[in-house]
XYZ file of C-alpha atoms in Angstrom:
762
model
C 59.919 53.892 -83.377
C 60.649 55.863 -86.385
C 58.622 58.208 -88.661
C 58.274 55.243 -91.237
C 56.766 52.917 -88.598
C 54.421 55.991 -88.079
C 53.565 56.511 -91.957
C 52.742 52.870 -92.043
C 51.307 51.772 -89.303
C 48.686 54.718 -90.025
C 47.889 53.927 -93.463
C 47.352 50.009 -92.005
C 44.823 51.152 -89.238
C 42.949 53.651 -91.586
C 43.059 50.821 -94.625
C 41.739 48.038 -91.901
C 38.858 50.213 -90.886
C 37.641 51.260 -94.568
C 38.492 47.644 -95.425
C 36.274 46.360 -92.315
C 33.433 48.274 -93.374
C 32.990 47.324 -96.777
C 33.289 43.547 -95.482
C 30.783 43.895 -93.029
C 28.428 45.599 -96.051
C 29.179 42.648 -97.851
C 28.473 40.199 -95.823
C 25.306 41.923 -94.761
C 23.989 42.455 -98.389
C 25.456 38.179 -99.063
C 22.734 37.462 -96.447
C 19.892 39.297 -97.733
C 20.543 38.190 -101.162
C 20.561 34.177 -99.564
C 17.416 34.563 -97.498
C 16.049 35.461 -100.528
C 15.370 31.596 -101.080
C 12.254 29.741 -100.094
C 12.436 28.370 -96.221
C 14.199 25.110 -95.925
C 13.797 24.047 -92.130
C 15.578 20.494 -92.793
C 18.823 21.533 -92.862
C 19.909 22.529 -88.844
C 19.487 19.651 -87.051
C 20.991 17.074 -85.541
C 23.607 19.607 -84.308
C 25.933 17.054 -83.295
C 26.213 14.866 -86.289
C 26.097 18.163 -88.241
C 29.348 19.475 -86.332
C 31.127 16.144 -86.724
C 30.857 16.547 -90.381
C 32.285 19.825 -90.920
C 34.997 19.276 -88.708
C 35.942 15.789 -90.904
C 35.325 17.647 -94.074
C 37.003 20.907 -93.296
C 39.872 20.175 -90.965
C 40.500 16.215 -92.252
C 39.884 17.337 -95.814
C 38.147 14.261 -96.765
C 36.498 15.106 -99.716
C 39.579 17.242 -101.116
C 41.775 14.594 -100.362
C 40.085 12.465 -103.389
C 42.495 14.051 -105.329
C 45.532 13.285 -103.078
C 48.156 15.913 -103.995
C 46.243 18.412 -105.035
C 44.253 18.028 -101.418
C 47.361 17.813 -99.352
C 48.418 21.014 -100.945
C 44.979 22.593 -100.527
C 44.995 21.422 -96.713
C 48.241 23.394 -96.116
C 47.181 26.363 -97.798
C 43.711 26.066 -95.716
C 45.420 25.606 -92.425
C 47.443 28.667 -93.039
C 44.768 30.824 -94.054
C 43.155 30.213 -90.723
C 45.783 28.759 -88.591
C 48.069 31.975 -89.464
C 45.422 34.764 -89.183
C 47.270 35.974 -86.131
C 50.009 36.475 -88.098
C 48.169 39.071 -89.594
C 47.234 40.386 -86.234
C 51.150 40.569 -85.192
C 51.788 42.837 -88.475
C 50.009 45.414 -87.661
C 52.291 45.565 -84.325
C 55.224 45.142 -86.179
C 54.624 48.101 -88.540
C 54.692 50.145 -85.644
C 57.118 48.226 -83.492
C 59.595 45.417 -85.574
C 60.118 43.820 -82.181
C 56.535 43.537 -81.622
C 55.184 39.898 -80.773
C 51.760 38.185 -79.698
C 51.554 38.533 -75.930
C 51.588 34.897 -74.285
C 52.313 33.208 -77.785
C 54.627 35.014 -79.765
C 58.087 33.762 -78.051
C 56.105 30.332 -77.478
C 58.135 27.307 -79.152
C 55.221 25.470 -80.627
C 53.325 28.751 -81.945
C 56.941 29.251 -83.553
C 57.288 26.039 -85.040
C 53.502 25.847 -86.244
C 53.975 29.128 -87.669
C 57.068 28.067 -89.545
C 56.064 24.764 -90.797
C 52.771 26.016 -91.818
C 53.874 28.847 -93.994
C 56.146 26.937 -95.559
C 53.647 24.574 -96.846
C 51.487 27.319 -97.260
C 54.158 28.704 -99.975
C 54.898 25.298 -101.512
C 51.276 24.172 -101.614
C 49.887 27.302 -103.432
C 52.953 27.359 -105.733
C 51.799 23.187 -106.224
C 48.076 24.774 -106.717
C 49.420 27.313 -109.494
C 51.527 25.033 -111.295
C 48.344 22.732 -111.218
C 46.144 25.359 -113.114
C 48.750 26.483 -115.477
C 49.313 22.417 -116.208
C 45.623 21.738 -117.115
C 45.036 25.004 -118.542
C 42.457 25.387 -120.924
C 45.440 26.859 -123.474
C 46.865 23.297 -123.171
C 43.697 20.627 -122.596
C 40.924 22.751 -124.308
C 37.688 21.132 -123.451
C 39.038 18.373 -121.404
C 40.843 21.229 -118.663
C 38.493 21.152 -115.649
C 39.309 24.687 -115.700
C 37.672 25.482 -118.943
C 34.777 27.692 -118.340
C 36.334 29.159 -115.124
C 37.273 32.884 -114.225
C 40.580 32.582 -114.850
C 41.706 36.053 -113.520
C 39.806 35.778 -109.940
C 41.930 32.189 -109.590
C 45.255 33.944 -110.650
C 44.465 36.901 -107.867
C 43.642 34.563 -105.624
C 46.829 32.905 -105.955
C 48.880 35.716 -106.404
C 47.636 37.252 -102.420
C 48.226 33.605 -101.348
C 51.748 33.308 -102.343
C 52.655 37.059 -101.468
C 51.052 36.448 -97.866
C 52.964 33.685 -97.526
C 56.380 34.528 -98.408
C 55.469 37.752 -96.157
C 54.925 35.345 -93.519
C 58.421 33.567 -93.815
C 60.200 36.629 -94.569
C 59.124 38.522 -91.384
C 60.016 35.604 -89.309
C 63.240 35.403 -90.708
C 63.940 39.107 -90.637
C 63.346 39.188 -86.621
C 65.695 36.344 -86.959
C 68.364 38.067 -88.471
C 67.830 41.214 -86.776
C 67.812 39.607 -83.371
C 64.205 40.100 -82.481
C 63.686 37.330 -81.387
C 64.483 35.171 -78.064
C 62.325 31.756 -79.481
C 65.048 28.530 -79.617
C 66.404 28.182 -83.438
C 65.223 25.158 -83.536
C 61.367 26.539 -83.124
C 61.838 28.158 -86.846
C 64.131 25.967 -88.690
C 62.932 27.342 -91.879
C 62.706 31.222 -91.427
C 66.148 30.383 -89.436
C 67.876 29.368 -92.438
C 66.473 31.992 -94.995
C 67.748 34.641 -92.060
C 71.414 33.629 -93.046
C 70.604 35.801 -96.410
C 68.968 38.581 -95.138
C 70.144 41.850 -93.296
C 69.681 43.235 -89.835
C 67.031 45.787 -90.601
C 63.993 46.380 -88.378
C 63.077 49.111 -91.020
C 62.686 46.063 -93.441
C 60.772 44.006 -91.478
C 58.517 46.879 -90.730
C 57.887 47.199 -94.676
C 57.203 43.401 -95.349
C 54.641 43.855 -92.639
C 53.251 46.415 -94.743
C 53.070 44.950 -97.479
C 51.460 41.775 -95.765
C 48.819 43.953 -94.252
C 48.113 45.911 -97.747
C 47.677 42.665 -99.715
C 45.666 41.032 -97.190
C 43.408 44.099 -97.131
C 43.387 44.685 -100.830
C 41.922 40.795 -101.237
C 39.426 41.901 -98.249
C 38.249 44.879 -100.464
C 37.784 42.966 -103.767
C 35.731 40.525 -102.929
C 33.764 43.031 -100.664
C 33.065 44.417 -104.172
C 32.450 41.133 -105.921
C 29.797 39.159 -104.283
C 29.825 35.999 -106.824
C 33.462 35.948 -106.625
C 33.394 32.196 -105.498
C 36.729 31.172 -105.342
C 37.354 33.754 -102.286
C 34.219 33.724 -100.780
C 34.061 29.714 -100.626
C 36.871 30.401 -97.619
C 33.959 31.523 -95.304
C 30.897 30.081 -96.974
C 32.020 26.477 -97.253
C 32.046 26.163 -93.883
C 27.836 26.944 -93.769
C 27.671 25.058 -96.821
C 28.911 21.774 -95.343
C 27.351 22.140 -91.979
C 23.865 22.519 -93.962
C 24.881 19.744 -96.513
C 21.338 17.766 -97.339
C 21.988 14.343 -95.341
C 22.654 14.891 -91.624
C 24.342 11.884 -91.419
C 27.152 13.257 -93.216
C 26.691 11.511 -96.557
C 26.540 13.653 -100.102
C 23.332 14.351 -101.602
C 22.593 11.581 -103.475
C 20.245 8.292 -103.682
C 16.731 10.100 -103.134
C 15.484 12.843 -105.051
C 13.341 15.136 -102.504
C 9.838 15.658 -102.582
C 8.915 18.902 -104.151
C 8.073 21.810 -101.957
C 6.694 25.021 -101.961
C 7.440 27.814 -98.719
C 9.456 25.091 -97.168
C 6.470 22.044 -97.213
C 5.858 19.194 -99.501
C 3.583 19.881 -102.384
C 0.089 17.686 -101.584
C -0.745 16.953 -105.255
C -4.122 16.013 -104.146
C -4.822 19.430 -103.059
C -2.233 21.626 -103.839
C -2.115 25.562 -102.647
C -2.909 27.858 -104.988
C 0.189 29.729 -104.712
C 2.646 26.482 -104.397
C 5.486 26.614 -107.022
C 6.531 23.945 -108.513
C 9.761 23.383 -109.499
C 12.192 25.895 -109.921
C 11.331 28.911 -112.962
C 13.188 31.846 -111.381
C 16.236 32.152 -109.426
C 14.366 33.611 -106.364
C 12.384 29.754 -106.851
C 15.179 28.502 -104.969
C 15.434 27.507 -101.212
C 18.172 29.796 -99.408
C 20.273 26.457 -99.384
C 20.476 26.429 -102.996
C 21.296 29.934 -103.402
C 24.081 29.278 -100.390
C 25.253 26.343 -102.763
C 26.126 28.655 -105.687
C 27.618 31.299 -103.783
C 29.838 29.046 -102.393
C 31.484 27.510 -105.976
C 34.754 27.298 -106.035
C 34.870 27.163 -109.808
C 37.830 24.172 -108.774
C 35.904 22.286 -112.029
C 36.021 18.719 -110.241
C 32.629 18.374 -111.632
C 32.934 19.163 -114.811
C 36.285 16.727 -115.276
C 33.932 13.756 -114.198
C 30.710 14.568 -115.702
C 30.033 12.257 -118.466
C 27.717 14.994 -120.584
C 30.645 17.006 -120.706
C 33.194 14.566 -121.237
C 31.182 13.619 -124.324
C 30.993 16.898 -126.213
C 27.788 18.075 -124.868
C 27.054 21.698 -123.407
C 26.381 20.497 -119.678
C 29.001 21.161 -117.173
C 27.845 21.108 -113.793
C 30.193 24.012 -112.653
C 28.831 26.467 -115.204
C 25.573 26.123 -114.011
C 26.025 26.492 -110.908
C 28.283 29.667 -111.856
C 25.737 30.751 -114.214
C 22.939 30.542 -111.327
C 25.160 32.412 -109.047
C 26.266 34.906 -111.334
C 22.305 35.645 -112.512
C 21.325 35.414 -108.816
C 23.506 38.694 -107.874
C 22.629 40.379 -110.878
C 19.171 39.747 -110.340
C 19.455 40.867 -106.535
C 18.895 44.607 -106.876
C 15.449 44.003 -108.339
C 14.541 41.384 -105.960
C 15.711 43.085 -102.906
C 13.707 46.242 -104.294
C 16.479 48.329 -104.640
C 15.507 48.443 -108.535
C 12.383 48.331 -110.378
C 11.937 46.268 -113.591
C 10.104 47.717 -116.835
C 6.675 46.024 -117.322
C 7.749 44.148 -120.799
C 10.522 42.171 -120.975
C 13.190 43.125 -123.786
C 13.747 41.582 -127.497
C 16.103 38.920 -126.562
C 16.456 38.208 -130.455
C 19.228 41.020 -130.474
C 21.216 39.275 -128.191
C 24.467 38.122 -129.235
C 26.880 35.656 -127.634
C 29.536 37.198 -125.658
C 32.455 34.789 -125.920
C 33.433 31.274 -126.944
C 31.650 29.986 -124.208
C 28.113 30.969 -124.459
C 26.721 27.781 -125.976
C 28.167 26.138 -122.087
C 27.302 29.389 -120.009
C 24.092 31.065 -120.316
C 24.820 33.458 -118.022
C 27.499 35.298 -120.647
C 24.234 35.888 -122.950
C 22.942 38.652 -121.060
C 25.868 39.944 -118.401
C 25.229 43.051 -115.557
C 22.083 44.146 -113.825
C 19.690 45.266 -116.044
C 16.187 44.879 -117.051
C 16.580 42.267 -119.619
C 18.387 40.313 -116.686
C 15.438 40.567 -114.459
C 13.002 39.142 -117.190
C 15.004 36.461 -118.535
C 13.847 32.691 -118.231
C 15.829 30.620 -115.895
C 15.690 28.306 -118.361
C 15.650 29.029 -122.080
C 17.302 29.170 -125.740
C 19.842 32.028 -126.617
C 17.111 33.423 -128.563
C 15.305 33.709 -125.293
C 18.081 34.959 -123.058
C 17.611 31.875 -120.693
C 20.112 31.593 -118.077
C 20.188 27.864 -118.582
C 19.999 26.414 -122.327
C 17.489 23.409 -122.752
C 20.026 21.210 -123.869
C 22.397 21.843 -121.095
C 19.330 21.192 -118.784
C 18.068 17.863 -120.616
C 21.809 16.465 -120.772
C 22.235 15.349 -117.331
C 22.062 11.589 -116.512
C 21.704 12.462 -112.995
C 24.859 9.878 -112.143
C 26.438 12.285 -109.254
C 29.862 12.114 -110.230
C 29.780 15.925 -109.558
C 27.826 15.868 -106.055
C 30.477 13.069 -105.618
C 33.226 15.068 -106.099
C 32.616 18.519 -105.187
C 34.577 19.689 -102.352
C 31.826 21.810 -100.692
C 28.920 19.721 -101.149
C 27.107 21.626 -103.593
C 24.037 19.388 -104.518
C 23.963 19.921 -107.999
C 21.473 17.061 -109.407
C 18.864 18.318 -107.054
C 19.001 21.885 -108.549
C 18.795 20.558 -112.078
C 16.063 17.833 -111.025
C 14.135 20.991 -109.745
C 14.513 23.319 -112.952
C 13.432 19.756 -115.032
C 10.274 19.805 -112.382
C 9.145 23.454 -113.317
C 9.836 22.716 -117.445
C 7.873 19.382 -117.153
C 4.802 20.472 -114.779
C 4.248 23.937 -115.228
C 5.858 24.631 -119.066
C 5.087 21.009 -120.675
C 8.189 21.621 -122.431
C 11.009 18.710 -122.539
C 12.069 16.192 -125.371
C 9.030 15.138 -127.129
C 10.461 11.648 -127.344
C 10.066 11.607 -123.488
C 6.748 12.128 -123.685
C 5.897 8.410 -125.145
C 7.549 7.293 -122.058
C 5.295 9.376 -119.528
C 1.763 8.288 -121.466
C 2.986 4.562 -121.258
C 3.687 4.561 -117.321
C 0.292 6.711 -117.070
C -1.943 4.598 -119.135
C 0.137 1.013 -118.922
C 2.407 1.222 -115.572
C 5.845 0.639 -117.689
C 8.011 2.896 -120.088
C 7.641 0.306 -123.009
C 3.508 0.243 -123.107
C 2.946 -3.321 -123.123
C 0.415 -5.268 -121.447
C 0.473 -5.857 -117.842
C 0.427 -9.434 -118.197
C 3.679 -9.749 -120.476
C 5.365 -9.146 -116.768
C 4.497 -12.866 -116.060
C 6.027 -14.291 -119.027
C 9.790 -14.626 -118.191
C 8.467 -17.414 -115.422
C 7.462 -19.945 -117.741
C 10.443 -21.491 -119.089
C 11.661 -22.086 -115.558
C 12.068 -25.325 -114.219
C 10.383 -24.494 -111.189
C 7.725 -22.881 -110.128
C 7.811 -19.388 -109.002
C 5.298 -17.763 -106.293
C 3.186 -14.988 -107.615
C 1.913 -12.551 -104.651
C -1.992 -12.855 -104.427
C -2.474 -11.173 -101.196
C -0.269 -11.073 -98.156
C 2.812 -13.688 -98.336
C 3.040 -17.114 -96.661
C 5.603 -16.452 -93.732
C 7.846 -19.089 -95.282
C 8.514 -16.590 -98.053
C 11.529 -14.504 -97.193
C 11.719 -11.942 -100.111
C 9.723 -10.792 -102.323
C 11.492 -10.259 -105.727
C 10.838 -7.000 -107.070
C 11.605 -7.946 -110.938
C 11.399 -4.397 -112.629
C 9.845 -3.434 -115.911
C 12.905 -3.822 -117.435
C 13.805 -7.109 -115.951
C 10.213 -8.502 -117.044
C 9.780 -7.149 -120.593
C 13.367 -6.008 -122.350
C 14.997 -9.443 -123.425
C 18.735 -8.868 -122.143
C 17.662 -7.989 -118.666
C 15.034 -10.966 -118.671
C 17.742 -13.284 -118.801
C 19.069 -11.575 -115.722
C 16.005 -11.967 -113.808
C 15.723 -15.672 -114.609
C 19.693 -16.305 -113.641
C 18.370 -14.559 -110.188
C 15.577 -16.711 -109.675
C 17.578 -19.809 -110.465
C 20.283 -18.844 -108.009
C 17.703 -17.764 -105.193
C 15.936 -21.237 -106.139
C 19.443 -23.196 -105.949
C 20.105 -21.437 -102.295
C 16.967 -22.121 -101.004
C 15.459 -19.062 -100.866
C 11.903 -18.606 -100.235
C 10.690 -15.616 -102.496
C 7.584 -14.758 -104.579
C 7.112 -11.979 -107.210
C 4.547 -9.388 -107.887
C 3.791 -10.607 -111.577
C 1.317 -8.461 -113.325
C 0.318 -6.725 -110.095
C 3.723 -4.607 -110.430
C 4.157 -1.671 -112.003
C 6.654 0.942 -112.745
C 8.825 2.352 -109.447
C 8.385 6.014 -110.835
C 11.956 6.316 -111.224
C 11.530 7.673 -114.824
C 9.142 10.025 -114.282
C 11.049 11.530 -111.173
C 13.748 11.552 -112.797
C 12.338 13.289 -115.976
C 10.629 15.840 -113.598
C 7.394 14.542 -113.681
C 6.914 14.462 -109.769
C 2.917 14.071 -110.009
C 3.515 10.578 -112.187
C 5.933 9.388 -109.665
C 3.812 10.152 -106.555
C 0.845 8.225 -108.347
C 2.914 4.964 -108.936
C 4.580 5.129 -105.824
C 1.524 5.678 -103.965
C -0.152 2.700 -105.941
C 2.881 0.726 -105.198
C 3.091 0.930 -101.317
C -0.830 -0.273 -101.261
C 0.067 -3.203 -103.117
C 3.688 -3.897 -101.176
C 1.817 -2.842 -97.991
C -1.099 -5.542 -98.661
C 1.502 -8.166 -99.688
C 3.556 -7.540 -96.479
C 0.327 -7.189 -94.281
C 0.991 -8.526 -90.807
C 4.750 -8.395 -91.039
C 7.000 -6.126 -88.617
C 9.412 -4.378 -89.891
C 12.477 -6.673 -90.487
C 10.208 -9.106 -92.263
C 9.452 -6.838 -95.180
C 12.155 -7.406 -97.237
C 12.913 -7.346 -101.193
C 15.435 -8.036 -103.348
C 15.584 -6.018 -106.865
C 17.692 -6.297 -109.786
C 17.459 -2.702 -111.039
C 19.180 -0.016 -109.151
C 16.899 2.657 -110.232
C 14.217 0.311 -108.117
C 16.286 -0.158 -105.497
C 16.853 3.390 -105.011
C 13.092 3.960 -105.641
C 11.921 1.234 -103.338
C 14.538 2.032 -100.408
C 15.297 5.575 -100.567
C 12.444 7.142 -101.851
C 9.509 5.417 -100.637
C 9.288 6.171 -97.669
C 8.785 9.515 -98.646
C 5.106 8.567 -99.545
C 4.850 5.613 -96.313
C 6.491 2.745 -97.832
C 9.240 1.216 -94.958
C 10.507 -1.866 -96.136
C 14.251 -3.649 -96.417
C 15.405 -3.274 -99.879
C 18.731 -5.033 -101.175
C 20.167 -5.301 -104.293
C 20.527 -8.851 -105.717
C 24.314 -8.602 -105.677
C 24.074 -7.681 -101.943
C 21.824 -10.636 -101.603
C 23.981 -13.047 -103.844
C 27.165 -12.127 -101.932
C 25.420 -13.061 -98.403
C 24.271 -16.112 -100.100
C 27.942 -16.974 -101.185
C 29.351 -15.811 -97.854
C 27.337 -18.122 -96.128
C 28.023 -20.967 -98.147
C 24.461 -21.690 -99.627
C 26.077 -20.791 -103.037
C 29.198 -22.582 -103.643
C 30.892 -21.581 -107.478
C 33.142 -24.882 -107.832
C 33.140 -23.957 -111.704
C 36.538 -22.410 -112.830
C 35.276 -19.533 -115.731
C 38.557 -18.919 -117.230
C 37.494 -15.422 -118.568
C 39.217 -11.869 -117.938
C 35.858 -9.586 -116.905
C 36.048 -5.399 -115.965
C 33.299 -4.582 -113.742
C 31.321 -1.461 -114.813
C 29.412 0.442 -111.934
C 26.055 1.466 -112.114
C 25.673 5.002 -110.775
C 22.651 4.346 -109.034
C 24.122 1.192 -106.938
C 28.001 2.782 -106.465
C 27.601 6.463 -106.281
C 23.909 7.057 -104.953
C 23.956 3.762 -102.868
C 27.536 3.431 -101.893
C 27.496 -0.372 -102.942
C 30.745 -1.459 -104.588
C 32.257 -4.517 -102.660
C 29.469 -6.938 -103.036
C 29.595 -7.612 -106.713
C 33.353 -7.725 -106.767
C 33.681 -9.973 -104.069
C 30.915 -12.025 -106.123
C 33.262 -11.880 -108.673
C 36.312 -12.604 -106.611
C 34.337 -16.391 -105.710
C 34.490 -17.193 -109.002
C 37.610 -19.681 -109.953
C 39.365 -19.034 -113.097
C 37.968 -15.272 -113.543
C 40.872 -12.693 -114.223
C 39.275 -8.923 -113.243
C 40.858 -5.702 -113.958
C 39.563 -2.614 -112.970
C 38.815 0.401 -115.565
C 40.647 3.662 -115.018
C 37.275 5.327 -113.765
C 35.652 2.791 -111.534
C 33.952 3.085 -108.042
C 33.131 6.456 -107.070
C 34.743 7.880 -110.019
C 32.979 4.950 -112.225
C 31.854 6.373 -115.740
C 28.074 6.706 -116.095
C 26.555 4.186 -119.067
C 24.217 7.130 -120.001
C 20.891 5.925 -119.041
C 19.819 7.568 -116.270
C 18.023 10.753 -115.684
C 15.377 9.536 -117.901
C 18.091 9.564 -120.752
C 17.226 6.066 -121.322
C 14.121 7.397 -123.140
C 15.461 10.305 -124.735
C 17.653 10.522 -127.586
C 21.386 11.537 -127.977
C 21.582 13.877 -130.237
C 24.905 16.093 -129.303
C 28.159 15.020 -129.109
C 29.563 11.275 -128.493
C 27.433 8.755 -127.199
C 28.113 8.024 -123.677
C 27.824 4.429 -123.997
C 30.393 4.123 -126.845
C 32.759 6.133 -124.630
C 32.328 3.713 -121.731
C 32.166 0.461 -123.668
C 36.003 1.901 -125.492
C 36.640 2.128 -121.873
C 36.586 -1.198 -121.313
C 37.189 -2.438 -124.477
C 40.825 -1.025 -124.029
C 41.321 -3.904 -121.031
C 40.498 -5.902 -123.656
C 38.250 -8.246 -121.736
C 36.487 -11.362 -122.541
C 33.348 -9.973 -120.479
C 32.153 -6.695 -119.298
C 29.989 -6.905 -116.282
C 27.630 -4.771 -114.880
C 24.565 -4.998 -112.763
C 22.045 -3.052 -113.798
C 19.705 -3.753 -116.616
C 19.622 -0.097 -118.411
C 23.701 -0.295 -118.321
C 23.375 -3.780 -119.446
C 21.315 -2.189 -122.508
C 23.307 0.733 -123.142
C 26.630 -1.120 -122.901
C 25.539 -4.306 -125.261
C 24.173 -1.700 -127.985
C 27.846 -0.184 -127.846
C 29.787 -3.608 -127.966
C 27.351 -4.420 -130.784
C 28.038 -1.436 -133.249
C 31.822 -2.051 -132.018
C 31.745 -5.526 -133.072
C 30.423 -4.422 -136.544
C 32.685 -2.095 -136.872
C 35.402 -4.291 -136.204
C 36.770 -2.826 -133.143
C 35.819 -5.853 -131.024
C 36.789 -9.482 -130.592
C 32.779 -11.107 -131.494
C 33.589 -13.597 -128.252
C 33.669 -10.012 -125.876
C 30.051 -10.241 -123.770
C 28.191 -8.138 -121.663
C 27.273 -9.982 -118.585
C 25.322 -9.320 -115.391
C 27.444 -10.787 -112.042
C 24.497 -12.634 -111.536
C 24.937 -14.825 -114.904
C 28.585 -15.147 -113.910
C 27.793 -16.575 -111.116
C 24.980 -18.975 -112.189
C 27.755 -20.189 -115.240
C 30.358 -20.841 -112.071
C 27.503 -23.206 -110.689
C 26.984 -25.314 -114.338
C 28.897 -28.745 -114.492
C 32.457 -28.528 -115.430
C 33.070 -28.514 -119.383
C 28.965 -26.932 -119.696
C 28.930 -23.832 -122.337
C 31.340 -21.025 -120.460
C 33.231 -23.055 -118.342
C 35.644 -24.400 -121.118
C 39.605 -24.116 -120.824
C 41.858 -24.079 -123.576
C 43.026 -22.047 -126.251
C 39.553 -21.382 -127.579
C 38.237 -20.124 -124.340
C 36.354 -16.951 -125.097
C 36.448 -17.482 -129.171
C 33.214 -19.561 -129.208
C 30.068 -18.193 -128.782
C 28.809 -18.821 -125.178
C 25.115 -19.202 -123.831
C 24.754 -16.157 -121.540
C 25.090 -17.662 -118.092
C 26.436 -21.124 -119.572
C 24.135 -23.520 -118.165
C 22.462 -24.730 -121.270
C 19.095 -24.415 -119.449
C 15.736 -23.221 -121.348
C 16.122 -20.277 -118.620
C 19.258 -19.237 -119.542
C 19.935 -19.959 -123.081
C 21.041 -17.294 -125.696
C 17.751 -15.649 -127.722
C 18.092 -13.149 -130.155
C 19.873 -9.745 -129.226
């Protein structure tokens, strides 16, 4: 041990003490801040399944690997950070004694091989990630970059630390070989052994490199201890907890059902709410502790932003920036929430505020930075003039498509948080797009968003050449399914054609079914997704009472419902259990696919068409129904199918979800136009889907394209069931022709020429 080692060792130990104290205080502060949130006791068990999910998602990197190359690179960085932590421990010995080895495993060949391979993988992985950050940088891609709005400086810092530490690991190991300070077999350190051939025999240099490794590591620890909202660094620790405490205990993502409104950790009873009940999230401290953990964990990777249909069509909503703004506001307001500072009695004049950077229109936090009275008083949702953390245009641009949640590698629950803020705006502030108010009034007064009479729900059955049984009291036991038609399926002209097609297919297959007719009311999905939980609860309870009456005397397994609308399907199957409604609900594509597989429906007539299928968000991402619609299309002879670039779990929204069907789209490009253009790039004859809202949105965009001469007059938007019905028609029937004119003539929408499915005015 020479004087160099004494100096380096002493400085390292002193620095470790300081950094450790700072890290402890930072973690304690972070825990205190997260505990400000409301309680949520649903996140702790079952322990076994949650631990399994944690291990699969972290060690298996299943969510990161959705982007394969980046996922592999990140996996090496991840394993290197934790798996090579012992090399940092070893470095504290090496600054004192260059020949120091870890006790027991220091010369073990497996440890040496692991350190060599993972160390090299860490360096190569971070180099690739650095390359990708620069290749995808906003300076090159502008708004299209997933890093737009990200704190680039923090990302650079973390990348530099990882790269430096990784290089130091390999250099230390190589210097041990070149200085003849290791007895490990040469084959156990192939990379560092090769590197050693160009390095000198210098134990002192080894100690210096170990010192650099220690200093860089501890500088990183000190920096993040001072910046609690540095998610790109803190996620290395908080992500484990965020994954363990995710909403769904079976490991699935936080999609499908919205959760009931809670206050103080308990569901709100709308018939008799507590006087101090918190309706939605009007302040940052109104979020649950899990919500605050979500905000803390955001890595700013931008995967959510890259997939968001609102952001991709020029709207101000970026799921990433929403979470970042909430996180930054939380930590800026924390001293006031913890009682360390006291805010003034009155709010400041927000009119004097000026945008702080070019991102202010999308980033509300940038309007008021730092910890100050303005930060303590500012509204959670508000305009620039109001000093809002989240702009109303940001909040109301969300379609609830779930692309953000599906892509997030650390299981942040963006949709739930956006909906909770909407609930406060609707129920407490009565502040929401005015056109949506018409929809709410229609739901309350008429039981459907269009505001038509209940008797209208029976009209679609009139032209059928067979009788559809309408439930009046408990169903006969020979009725297998209740067909939930839905508001669109009974009222909208385009959706009624799908309803008729499904009814004809069920009748052809010999499936006994009944409908509620005028006794059916809206499932409540539009109200819930808008944020009006009260109206949803009212409609859901009314429907549950109706359904329980229809299924009276039936045991579980015999309470079957088939729905054509994915939004109804989601509500009935995933949300109605919250109000006591338990049924076996299938989407019509699932049932029709089963009937085809059983041979009860046999597509025999070739349909010579090129089809591309659009995944409805609430059928696909929210409920993971991807295969049945495609299997139906595959069963139809003559069809040529081709997937759009954005499909399945990366499918692009039509723009109607999240109650956007009932709101004007005033900012940026229309989402349905963007999706239709993507479909038309494949030059299809048919754009197929399995949702009435999608049919409306895609049809409207296609009509505009035809009027502008940008799409052929023959191109159709059809439900999967309509194509299947066409394949059951006699050879030569409309829609089944072959030859040069295929797809160039106006076809009957279902191809049977029957009164039930004939073309009507669009």
